[in-house]
Coordinates of C-alpha atoms and ligand atoms in Angstrom, one line a residue:
M1 CA 0.0 0.1 0.1
A2 CA 2.6 2.5 1.1
E3 CA 4.7 1.5 -1.8
Q4 CA 1.8 2.0 -4.3
A5 CA 1.6 5.4 -3.0
A6 CA 5.1 6.3 -3.1
A7 CA 5.0 5.0 -6.7
G8 CA 1.9 7.1 -7.3
I9 CA 3.8 10.0 -5.9
A10 CA 7.1 9.3 -7.9
G11 CA 4.9 9.1 -11.2
A12 CA 3.2 12.5 -10.5
W13 CA 6.5 14.2 -9.9
A14 CA 7.8 12.3 -13.2
E15 CA 4.9 13.8 -15.2
I16 CA 5.7 17.1 -13.8
A17 CA 9.1 17.3 -14.6
A18 CA 8.6 15.6 -18.1
L19 CA 5.8 18.5 -18.8
A20 CA 8.3 21.3 -17.5
G21 CA 11.1 19.7 -19.5
E22 CA 9.2 20.5 -22.9
A23 CA 10.3 23.3 -25.0
G24 CA 8.7 26.6 -24.1
A25 CA 7.1 25.3 -20.8
G26 CA 7.7 28.5 -19.2
A27 CA 6.0 30.6 -22.1
I28 CA 2.9 32.3 -21.2
R29 CA 2.3 34.8 -24.1
P30 CA 1.2 31.8 -26.5
L31 CA -1.4 30.7 -24.2
F32 CA -3.2 33.9 -24.4
A33 CA -2.9 33.9 -27.9
A34 CA -4.5 30.6 -28.5
D35 CA -7.2 30.9 -26.1
S36 CA -9.4 34.1 -25.6
K37 CA -11.0 32.8 -22.4
R38 CA -8.0 32.2 -20.7
F39 CA -8.5 34.7 -17.9
A40 CA -12.1 33.2 -17.3
R41 CA -10.5 29.7 -17.3
F42 CA -7.6 30.1 -15.0
S43 CA -9.4 32.5 -12.3
R44 CA -11.4 31.2 -9.6
R45 CA -13.3 33.2 -6.6
A46 CA -14.2 32.4 -3.2
D47 CA -16.6 34.5 -1.4
G48 CA -15.6 37.7 -3.4
L49 CA -11.9 37.0 -3.6
L50 CA -10.5 36.4 -6.9
L51 CA -7.3 34.6 -7.5
D52 CA -6.2 34.9 -11.4
L53 CA -3.6 32.5 -12.1
S54 CA -3.8 33.0 -15.9
K55 CA -0.3 35.1 -16.3
T56 CA 1.4 31.9 -15.3
S57 CA 2.2 29.0 -17.8
L58 CA -0.5 26.6 -16.4
N59 CA -2.5 24.9 -18.9
D60 CA -4.9 22.1 -18.8
R61 CA -2.2 19.5 -19.2
R62 CA 0.0 21.0 -16.6
L63 CA -2.6 21.8 -14.0
G64 CA -3.7 18.2 -14.6
A65 CA -0.2 16.9 -13.7
L66 CA 0.0 19.2 -10.6
I67 CA -3.7 18.0 -9.4
G68 CA -2.6 14.3 -10.1
L69 CA 0.2 15.2 -7.5
A70 CA -2.3 16.7 -5.0
R71 CA -4.1 13.3 -5.4
A72 CA -1.1 11.2 -5.2
V73 CA -0.1 12.8 -1.8
G74 CA -3.6 12.3 -0.6
L75 CA -3.9 16.2 0.0
A76 CA -7.6 16.4 0.8
A77 CA -7.3 13.7 3.3
R78 CA -4.3 15.2 4.8
R79 CA -6.4 18.5 5.1
D80 CA -9.2 16.7 6.8
A81 CA -6.9 15.1 9.0
M82 CA -5.7 18.5 10.2
A83 CA -9.3 19.7 10.7
A84 CA -10.2 16.3 12.6
G85 CA -7.5 17.3 15.2
E86 CA -5.1 14.5 14.4
T87 CA -1.5 14.6 15.5
I88 CA -0.2 16.0 12.0
N89 CA 2.6 18.0 13.3
T90 CA 4.5 14.8 14.0
T91 CA 7.9 16.1 15.1
E92 CA 6.6 17.9 18.0
G93 CA 3.5 15.6 18.6
R94 CA 0.7 18.2 17.9
A95 CA -2.5 18.7 16.3
V96 CA -2.8 21.8 14.0
L97 CA -6.0 23.5 14.9
H98 CA -5.6 27.3 13.9
M99 CA -8.9 26.8 11.8
A100 CA -10.7 26.0 15.4
L101 CA -9.7 29.6 16.4
R102 CA -12.0 31.2 13.8
G103 CA -14.5 28.1 13.7
E104 CA -18.1 28.1 14.8
G105 CA -17.5 25.0 16.7
G106 CA -17.0 21.4 16.3
F107 CA -13.3 21.1 16.5
R108 CA -11.8 18.5 18.4
T109 CA -8.5 16.7 19.4
G110 CA -9.3 13.2 20.6
E111 CA -11.7 13.5 23.3
E112 CA -11.2 17.2 23.8
D113 CA -13.7 19.8 22.7
V114 CA -11.5 22.3 21.6
S115 CA -14.1 24.8 20.2
A116 CA -15.6 25.2 23.8
E117 CA -12.2 26.2 25.1
V118 CA -11.9 28.8 22.2
A119 CA -15.2 30.2 22.8
A120 CA -14.5 30.6 26.3
V121 CA -11.2 32.4 26.1
L122 CA -12.6 34.6 23.2
G123 CA -15.3 35.4 25.4
R124 CA -12.9 36.6 28.0
M125 CA -11.0 38.6 25.5
R126 CA -14.2 40.6 24.5
D127 CA -15.2 41.0 28.2
F128 CA -11.6 42.5 28.7
C129 CA -11.8 44.8 25.6
A130 CA -15.2 46.1 26.7
A131 CA -14.1 46.9 30.2
V132 CA -10.8 48.7 29.0
H133 CA -13.0 50.5 26.4
D134 CA -15.8 51.6 28.5
G135 CA -13.4 52.6 31.5
T136 CA -14.3 49.8 33.9
T137 CA -10.6 48.9 33.7
L138 CA -8.5 51.7 34.3
G139 CA -4.8 52.6 34.7
A140 CA -3.0 52.7 38.2
T141 CA -3.8 56.8 38.2
G142 CA -7.3 56.3 37.3
E143 CA -6.9 57.2 33.8
R144 CA -8.4 55.4 30.6
F145 CA -6.0 53.1 28.7
T146 CA -5.5 54.9 25.5
D147 CA -2.7 52.9 24.1
V148 CA -1.9 49.1 24.0
L149 CA 1.7 47.8 23.8
N150 CA 2.2 44.3 22.4
I151 CA 5.7 42.8 23.2
G152 CA 6.2 39.8 21.1
I153 CA 8.4 38.7 18.3
G154 CA 8.0 36.3 15.2
G155 CA 4.5 35.0 15.4
S156 CA 3.7 36.8 18.7
D157 CA 4.1 40.2 16.8
L158 CA 4.3 40.0 13.0
G159 CA 0.5 39.0 12.2
P160 CA -1.1 41.5 14.7
A161 CA 1.2 44.2 13.9
M162 CA 0.5 43.2 10.2
V163 CA -3.2 43.7 10.6
A164 CA -3.1 46.8 13.1
R165 CA -1.1 48.6 10.0
A166 CA -3.8 47.4 7.5
L167 CA -6.9 48.3 9.6
W168 CA -6.2 50.9 12.1
T169 CA -7.8 54.3 11.4
P170 CA -7.9 57.4 13.8
A171 CA -11.5 56.5 14.7
A172 CA -10.4 53.3 16.4
P173 CA -10.8 52.9 20.2
M174 CA -7.1 52.8 21.0
R175 CA -3.5 53.1 19.5
A176 CA -1.4 50.0 19.1
H177 CA 2.3 49.5 19.3
Y178 CA 4.4 46.6 18.7
L179 CA 7.7 45.9 20.4
A180 CA 9.8 42.9 19.0
N181 CA 13.4 43.3 18.6
V182 CA 16.0 43.1 21.6
D183 CA 17.7 45.9 20.2
A184 CA 16.6 48.4 22.6
H185 CA 16.9 51.2 20.2
A186 CA 13.3 49.9 19.3
W187 CA 12.1 50.6 22.8
E188 CA 13.8 54.0 22.7
A189 CA 11.9 54.9 19.6
L190 CA 8.7 53.7 21.2
R191 CA 9.1 55.3 24.5
P192 CA 8.4 59.0 23.8
N193 CA 5.1 58.2 22.3
L194 CA 3.8 56.5 25.3
D195 CA 2.6 57.9 28.6
P196 CA 2.9 55.0 31.5
A197 CA -0.4 56.2 33.2
R198 CA -2.4 55.3 30.0
T199 CA -0.4 52.4 28.5
L200 CA -1.7 48.7 28.7
V201 CA 0.9 46.1 27.9
L202 CA 0.6 42.9 26.5
V203 CA 3.4 40.4 26.8
A204 CA 2.8 38.1 24.0
S205 CA 4.7 34.9 24.0
K206 CA 3.6 31.4 23.3
T207 CA 6.4 30.0 25.2
F208 CA 7.1 32.9 27.6
T209 CA 10.6 32.2 27.7
T210 CA 11.7 33.7 24.4
Q211 CA 14.7 35.9 25.1
E212 CA 13.7 39.2 23.2
T213 CA 10.3 39.2 24.5
M214 CA 11.1 38.7 28.2
T215 CA 14.0 41.2 28.1
N216 CA 11.8 43.9 26.6
A217 CA 9.1 42.9 29.3
A218 CA 11.4 43.7 31.8
L219 CA 12.3 46.9 30.5
V220 CA 9.0 47.9 29.9
R221 CA 8.0 47.0 33.5
D222 CA 11.0 49.0 35.0
W223 CA 9.6 52.1 33.0
L224 CA 6.1 51.5 34.3
R225 CA 7.3 51.1 37.9
G226 CA 9.2 54.2 37.5
T227 CA 6.1 56.2 37.3
L228 CA 3.5 54.1 38.8
G229 CA 5.5 51.8 41.6
E230 CA 3.6 48.7 42.4
G231 CA 0.6 50.1 40.3
A232 CA 2.4 49.1 37.3
A233 CA 1.1 45.4 37.9
G234 CA -2.4 46.5 36.9
H235 CA -1.0 47.6 33.3
F236 CA 0.0 44.0 32.4
A237 CA -1.7 41.2 30.5
A238 CA 0.0 38.0 29.2
L239 CA -1.0 36.2 26.0
S240 CA 0.8 32.7 26.3
T241 CA 0.6 28.8 26.6
N242 CA 2.8 28.9 29.6
L243 CA 0.6 29.8 32.7
K244 CA 3.4 29.0 35.2
A245 CA 5.8 31.4 33.5
T246 CA 3.2 34.3 33.4
A247 CA 2.5 33.5 37.1
A248 CA 6.1 33.9 37.8
F249 CA 6.3 37.2 36.1
G250 CA 3.8 38.5 38.2
I251 CA 0.7 38.6 36.0
A252 CA -2.6 37.9 37.8
P253 CA -4.5 34.8 36.4
E254 CA -7.5 36.9 35.4
R255 CA -5.0 39.0 32.9
V256 CA -3.8 35.9 31.6
F257 CA -5.3 34.9 28.1
P258 CA -4.3 31.5 26.9
F259 CA -4.0 29.4 23.9
R260 CA -3.0 25.8 23.4
D261 CA 0.2 24.2 21.7
W262 CA -1.7 23.2 18.6
V263 CA -1.5 26.8 17.3
G264 CA 1.8 27.5 15.7
G265 CA 3.2 30.8 16.4
R266 CA 2.8 32.2 12.9
F267 CA -0.7 30.8 12.7
S268 CA -1.6 32.6 16.0
L269 CA -3.0 35.8 15.2
W270 CA -6.7 34.7 15.7
S271 CA -5.9 33.4 19.3
A272 CA -5.2 35.5 22.3
I273 CA -2.3 36.6 20.5
G274 CA -4.8 38.8 18.8
L275 CA -5.8 40.8 21.7
S276 CA -4.1 44.1 20.6
L277 CA -6.2 43.9 17.6
G278 CA -9.6 43.6 19.8
L279 CA -8.3 46.4 22.0
A280 CA -7.0 48.6 18.8
L281 CA -9.6 48.1 16.4
G282 CA -12.8 47.1 18.4
W283 CA -14.1 43.5 19.2
E284 CA -16.2 43.8 16.1
E285 CA -13.2 44.2 13.9
F286 CA -11.3 41.4 15.3
S287 CA -14.4 39.4 14.9
K288 CA -14.8 40.0 11.4
L289 CA -11.2 39.2 10.8
L290 CA -12.1 35.9 12.3
S291 CA -15.2 35.5 9.9
G292 CA -13.0 36.2 6.9
A293 CA -10.7 33.4 7.8
R294 CA -13.5 31.0 8.6
A295 CA -15.2 31.5 5.0
M296 CA -11.8 30.8 3.6
D297 CA -11.7 27.7 5.8
G298 CA -14.8 26.7 4.5
H299 CA -13.8 27.0 1.1
F300 CA -10.8 25.2 1.6
L301 CA -12.6 22.2 3.4
A302 CA -15.4 22.0 0.8
A303 CA -14.3 23.2 -2.8
P304 CA -13.0 20.5 -5.3
L305 CA -9.2 20.5 -5.9
E306 CA -9.7 22.1 -9.1
E307 CA -11.8 25.0 -7.7
N308 CA -9.7 25.4 -4.3
L309 CA -7.9 28.5 -4.2
P310 CA -5.3 27.8 -1.6
V311 CA -4.8 24.3 -3.6
L312 CA -4.2 26.3 -6.8
L313 CA -2.0 28.7 -5.3
A314 CA 0.1 25.8 -3.9
L315 CA 0.3 24.1 -7.1
A316 CA 1.2 27.1 -9.2
E317 CA 4.4 27.4 -6.8
I318 CA 5.3 23.8 -7.5
W319 CA 5.1 24.4 -10.9
H320 CA 7.4 27.6 -10.6
V321 CA 9.7 26.0 -7.7
N322 CA 9.7 22.6 -9.0
G323 CA 9.0 22.4 -12.5
L324 CA 10.5 25.6 -13.7
G325 CA 13.1 26.4 -11.4
Y326 CA 12.2 29.8 -10.1
P327 CA 13.3 29.5 -6.4
S328 CA 12.0 32.9 -5.2
R329 CA 8.6 34.8 -5.1
A330 CA 7.7 38.6 -4.7
V331 CA 4.5 39.5 -2.7
L332 CA 3.6 43.1 -4.1
P333 CA 0.4 44.3 -2.3
Y334 CA -0.9 47.5 -4.3
D335 CA -2.1 48.9 -1.0
E336 CA 0.2 50.9 1.5
R337 CA -2.0 49.3 4.3
L338 CA -0.7 45.9 3.7
A339 CA 3.2 47.3 3.8
R340 CA 3.7 44.5 6.8
L341 CA 2.2 41.5 4.7
P342 CA 5.3 40.5 3.1
A343 CA 7.0 40.3 6.6
H344 CA 4.2 38.5 8.0
L345 CA 4.2 36.0 4.9
Q346 CA 8.0 35.6 5.1
Q347 CA 7.6 34.0 8.6
L348 CA 4.5 32.0 7.7
E349 CA 6.0 30.7 4.6
M350 CA 9.7 30.4 5.1
E351 CA 9.6 29.0 8.8
S352 CA 6.8 26.6 7.7
L353 CA 8.6 25.5 4.5
G354 CA 12.3 25.7 4.9
K355 CA 12.9 22.3 5.5
R356 CA 15.0 19.9 3.7
V357 CA 13.8 16.7 5.4
T358 CA 10.7 14.9 4.6
L359 CA 8.2 13.7 7.5
A360 CA 9.8 10.4 6.7
G361 CA 13.2 11.6 7.7
T362 CA 14.7 11.4 4.6
L363 CA 16.4 14.4 2.6
A364 CA 13.9 15.7 0.3
A365 CA 14.0 14.8 -3.2
H366 CA 12.7 18.2 -4.6
S367 CA 13.5 21.8 -3.9
T368 CA 11.2 23.1 -0.9
G369 CA 10.3 26.6 0.2
A370 CA 10.6 29.5 -1.8
V371 CA 12.4 32.5 -0.7
V372 CA 9.9 35.3 -0.2
F373 CA 10.3 38.9 -0.2
G374 CA 8.4 42.1 -1.0
E375 CA 7.2 45.7 -0.2
P376 CA 3.9 47.4 -1.4
G377 CA 3.7 48.6 -5.1
T378 CA 4.4 51.3 -6.5
N379 CA 7.4 51.6 -4.0
A380 CA 8.8 48.2 -5.3
Q381 CA 8.8 49.3 -8.8
H382 CA 11.2 51.9 -8.0
S383 CA 13.4 49.2 -5.8
F384 CA 13.8 45.6 -6.8
M385 CA 11.5 45.3 -9.9
Q386 CA 14.2 45.9 -11.9
L387 CA 15.7 42.4 -11.4
I388 CA 12.2 40.8 -11.7
H389 CA 12.0 42.5 -15.1
Q390 CA 15.3 41.6 -16.7
G391 CA 17.2 39.5 -14.1
T392 CA 18.5 36.3 -15.0
T393 CA 15.9 33.9 -13.2
P394 CA 12.4 34.8 -13.1
V395 CA 10.6 35.6 -9.9
P396 CA 7.0 34.8 -9.8
C397 CA 4.8 37.8 -8.2
D398 CA 1.8 37.8 -6.4
I399 CA 0.0 40.9 -7.0
I400 CA -2.6 42.2 -4.6
L401 CA -5.0 44.7 -5.9
V402 CA -8.1 46.5 -4.1
A403 CA -10.7 47.7 -5.9
K404 CA -12.4 50.3 -3.5
P405 CA -10.1 52.6 -1.6
D406 CA -10.9 54.2 1.8
H407 CA -9.8 57.6 0.7
K408 CA -11.6 60.1 -1.7
H409 CA -8.5 60.4 -3.8
A410 CA -9.8 58.8 -7.1
D411 CA -7.2 59.9 -9.1
S412 CA -4.3 58.4 -6.7
H413 CA -6.0 55.2 -6.6
R414 CA -6.4 54.9 -10.6
K415 CA -2.8 55.5 -10.9
L416 CA -2.0 52.9 -8.3
L417 CA -4.3 50.1 -10.2
A418 CA -2.8 51.2 -13.5
N419 CA 0.6 50.6 -12.1
G420 CA -0.4 47.0 -10.2
L421 CA -1.9 46.1 -13.6
A422 CA 1.1 47.3 -16.0
Q423 CA 3.5 45.6 -14.1
A424 CA 1.8 42.0 -14.3
E425 CA 1.3 43.0 -18.1
A426 CA 4.9 44.0 -18.5
L427 CA 6.3 41.1 -16.9
M428 CA 4.4 38.6 -19.1
R429 CA 4.3 40.6 -22.3
G430 CA 8.0 41.8 -22.2
K431 CA 9.3 44.1 -24.9
P432 CA 10.9 42.0 -28.0
A433 CA 14.2 43.5 -29.8
S434 CA 11.7 44.6 -32.8
E435 CA 9.8 46.5 -30.8
V436 CA 12.6 48.5 -28.9
R437 CA 14.4 48.9 -32.2
A438 CA 11.4 50.5 -33.9
E439 CA 10.8 52.8 -30.8
M440 CA 14.5 54.0 -31.1
A441 CA 14.2 54.5 -34.8
A442 CA 11.1 56.6 -34.5
A443 CA 12.8 58.6 -31.8
G444 CA 15.7 59.3 -34.5
V445 CA 18.2 57.2 -32.5
A446 CA 21.3 56.5 -34.9
E447 CA 21.8 52.8 -36.0
A448 CA 25.0 52.1 -34.4
E449 CA 23.2 53.5 -30.9
I450 CA 20.4 51.4 -31.5
A451 CA 22.6 48.3 -31.8
R452 CA 24.7 49.2 -28.6
L453 CA 21.6 49.7 -26.7
L454 CA 19.2 47.2 -27.8
P455 CA 20.1 44.2 -25.4
H456 CA 19.8 46.5 -22.5
R457 CA 16.5 47.6 -23.4
V458 CA 14.7 44.4 -24.3
F459 CA 12.6 42.6 -21.7
P460 CA 12.3 38.9 -22.0
G461 CA 8.7 38.7 -20.9
D462 CA 6.9 35.3 -20.0
R463 CA 7.4 36.1 -16.2
P464 CA 4.5 34.8 -14.3
S465 CA 2.4 36.6 -11.5
A466 CA -0.6 35.7 -9.6
A467 CA -3.3 38.5 -9.3
I468 CA -5.3 38.4 -5.9
L469 CA -8.2 41.1 -6.1
L470 CA -10.1 42.3 -3.1
P471 CA -13.0 44.2 -3.7
H472 CA -12.2 46.3 -0.7
L473 CA -9.7 45.9 2.4
D474 CA -11.5 45.5 5.5
A475 CA -11.3 43.0 8.2
F476 CA -13.3 40.4 6.6
T477 CA -11.3 40.7 3.6
L478 CA -8.0 40.5 5.2
G479 CA -8.9 37.5 7.1
Q480 CA -9.5 35.7 4.0
L481 CA -6.6 36.8 2.3
V482 CA -4.2 35.6 5.2
A483 CA -6.0 32.0 5.9
L484 CA -5.8 31.7 2.1
Y485 CA -1.9 31.9 2.4
E486 CA -2.2 29.8 5.8
H487 CA -3.9 27.0 3.6
K488 CA -1.5 27.4 0.7
V489 CA 1.5 26.7 3.4
F490 CA -0.5 23.6 4.4
C491 CA -1.0 22.5 0.8
L492 CA 2.8 22.8 0.1
G493 CA 3.9 20.8 3.1
A494 CA 1.8 18.0 2.1
L495 CA 2.9 18.1 -1.5
W496 CA 6.6 18.5 -0.8
G497 CA 5.9 15.8 2.3
I498 CA 7.9 17.9 5.1
N499 CA 6.2 19.2 8.2
A500 CA 5.3 22.6 7.8
F501 CA 4.4 23.0 11.4
D502 CA 7.9 22.7 13.2
Q503 CA 10.7 25.1 13.2
W504 CA 13.6 23.3 14.7
G505 CA 16.1 25.4 12.3
V506 CA 15.9 28.5 14.8
E507 CA 17.1 26.6 17.6
L508 CA 20.9 26.3 17.0
G509 CA 21.2 30.1 16.8
K510 CA 19.4 30.7 20.2
Q511 CA 21.6 28.0 21.8
L512 CA 24.7 29.5 20.6
A513 CA 23.7 33.1 21.8
G514 CA 23.3 31.5 25.0
A515 CA 27.0 30.7 25.3
I516 CA 28.4 33.9 23.8
L517 CA 26.1 36.2 26.1
P518 CA 28.4 35.2 29.3
E519 CA 31.5 36.1 27.3
L520 CA 30.0 39.6 26.6
E521 CA 29.0 40.1 30.1
A522 CA 32.4 39.0 31.4
G523 CA 34.1 41.1 29.0
A524 CA 36.3 38.5 27.4
A525 CA 36.1 36.0 24.8
K526 CA 36.7 32.4 26.0
P527 CA 39.8 31.4 24.2
G528 CA 39.2 28.3 21.8
A529 CA 35.3 28.3 22.5
H530 CA 34.5 29.5 18.7
D531 CA 36.0 29.2 15.5
G532 CA 38.6 32.0 14.5
S533 CA 36.2 34.3 12.9
T534 CA 33.6 34.6 15.8
E535 CA 36.4 34.6 18.3
G536 CA 38.0 37.7 16.4
L537 CA 34.6 39.7 16.0
L538 CA 34.0 39.0 19.6
R539 CA 37.2 40.5 20.6
E540 CA 36.6 43.3 18.1
L541 CA 33.3 44.4 19.7
L542 CA 34.8 43.9 23.2
G543 CA 37.6 46.2 22.0
S544 CA 35.3 48.8 20.5
A545 CA 32.8 48.7 23.2
G546 CA 35.7 49.3 25.7
Ligands
LIG1 O1 12.1 31.4 17.1 C1 11.2 31.2 16.6 C2 9.9 31.2 17.3 O2 9.8 30.2 18.0 C3 8.7 31.3 16.1 O3 8.2 30.2 15.8 C4 7.6 32.1 17.2 O4 6.7 32.6 16.5 C5 8.6 33.0 18.0 O5 9.6 32.5 18.3 C6 8.1 33.6 19.2 O6 7.9 32.6 20.2 P1 7.0 32.7 21.2 O7 5.6 33.3 21.0 O8 7.1 31.6 22.1 O9 7.5 33.8 22.2

């Protein structure tokens, strides 16, 4: 049985490789030339969100082979096992149930009713937000809390910070601030904006042991104590799975909002880790974010593979990474409010998929996780897009467009959309030598000069992009969008046969930092403890700090 499955998977990979090896497999222009209905045939919708994959070189045969891989790896059964609370994170012995955080109920792990616990914590979060907003819960000096400071890093920072950046408006109930880096310049930059009497501090850490977060929490506690004395304790709440450590830090149990180890850090913005959003944006907005994600969950769980947006997005990535050998991807939100989405996706995708060992413990036979980077459009156009248009290796792009803005500057918005559409068109269409030549000749450029400049001015084209179109950016559509990427990550884990839910790769650096710190504290490098470079740099730093 297992052998049969392995043979099926190997066969599917071989078919993809064969199709990708055909001449012109990466060409996109001829596909449009041959099919006037290509946009309609390679676009899909889920609850108003549109995914257009027509500007990739997917065609029926290629998509068929990719769907064949999805079937061979048992993608649908794996998805259902995740939803059923099975221990699919096998290297950490955990279920993966972030869907339960936005579900309407019915999620379990074994005998445990996970949804009941989720509802109870959400209820406590909602009541806490209401008490802060209506002034029932006040600061130590009797003032209302106007600012919430979330101290956390990685998944305990990026998701909420990205959403707050996207959805906060001056009409929101509180201001939100995010402190992540152990570099105290970050704290020093934030501090002047905060009044201790009106600042509520959330210490957000799944483990409550993360060095950066605990260091920053201690700094901020000292700052609060400097003005408020013992009253500082009333300015803290904790978001964590480690209830012993939150108690040891001195946070009262009623101020601890727990979640469970079946939520991965990078999937945790829907859990208690999202409390800063309930406070800063209002509970209704946080609830809408959950509903948007829930809508995408419903689609992911029910839609056939061929219609399933996360599945299709993942299959396009398999085609690009494994078929065509494009190892990276750019995320280009044409909406300034999504400025932190690329950073969130960097963690979500690269921490999940940056694995070279399969679930079976063998070396992966195929390349895995793409390098993800991005910036909002149009800024990206004046930065790294040169490489994407004319560099040696194509970089597939996700171009995220929002139809309706929340400002009244229609001209600016039209220019923004024109640029987003134009980038995707330029990437695909390119500019052949004939066109460049004709343009230069018409401008009166001398033949010798045309010959000299021509190769520099040609755009190769056939560079793929996926367009994601949101009717409007709001809590619901942002929830859909983030859940779309989360499920895409799950699918890629299944397709590559790796565990998308652990992150052992972050541990070694933490351990080594733990060994170097005492040397910095002592002001002396331990001879022979490191390689020559590390020891040399350490001595330089100690000398310069001297
Ligand atoms: O070091 C990586 C990591 O464990 C991430 O996976 C996680 O999101 C981040 O650190 C923060 O961890 P915690 O929430 O436990 O402080």
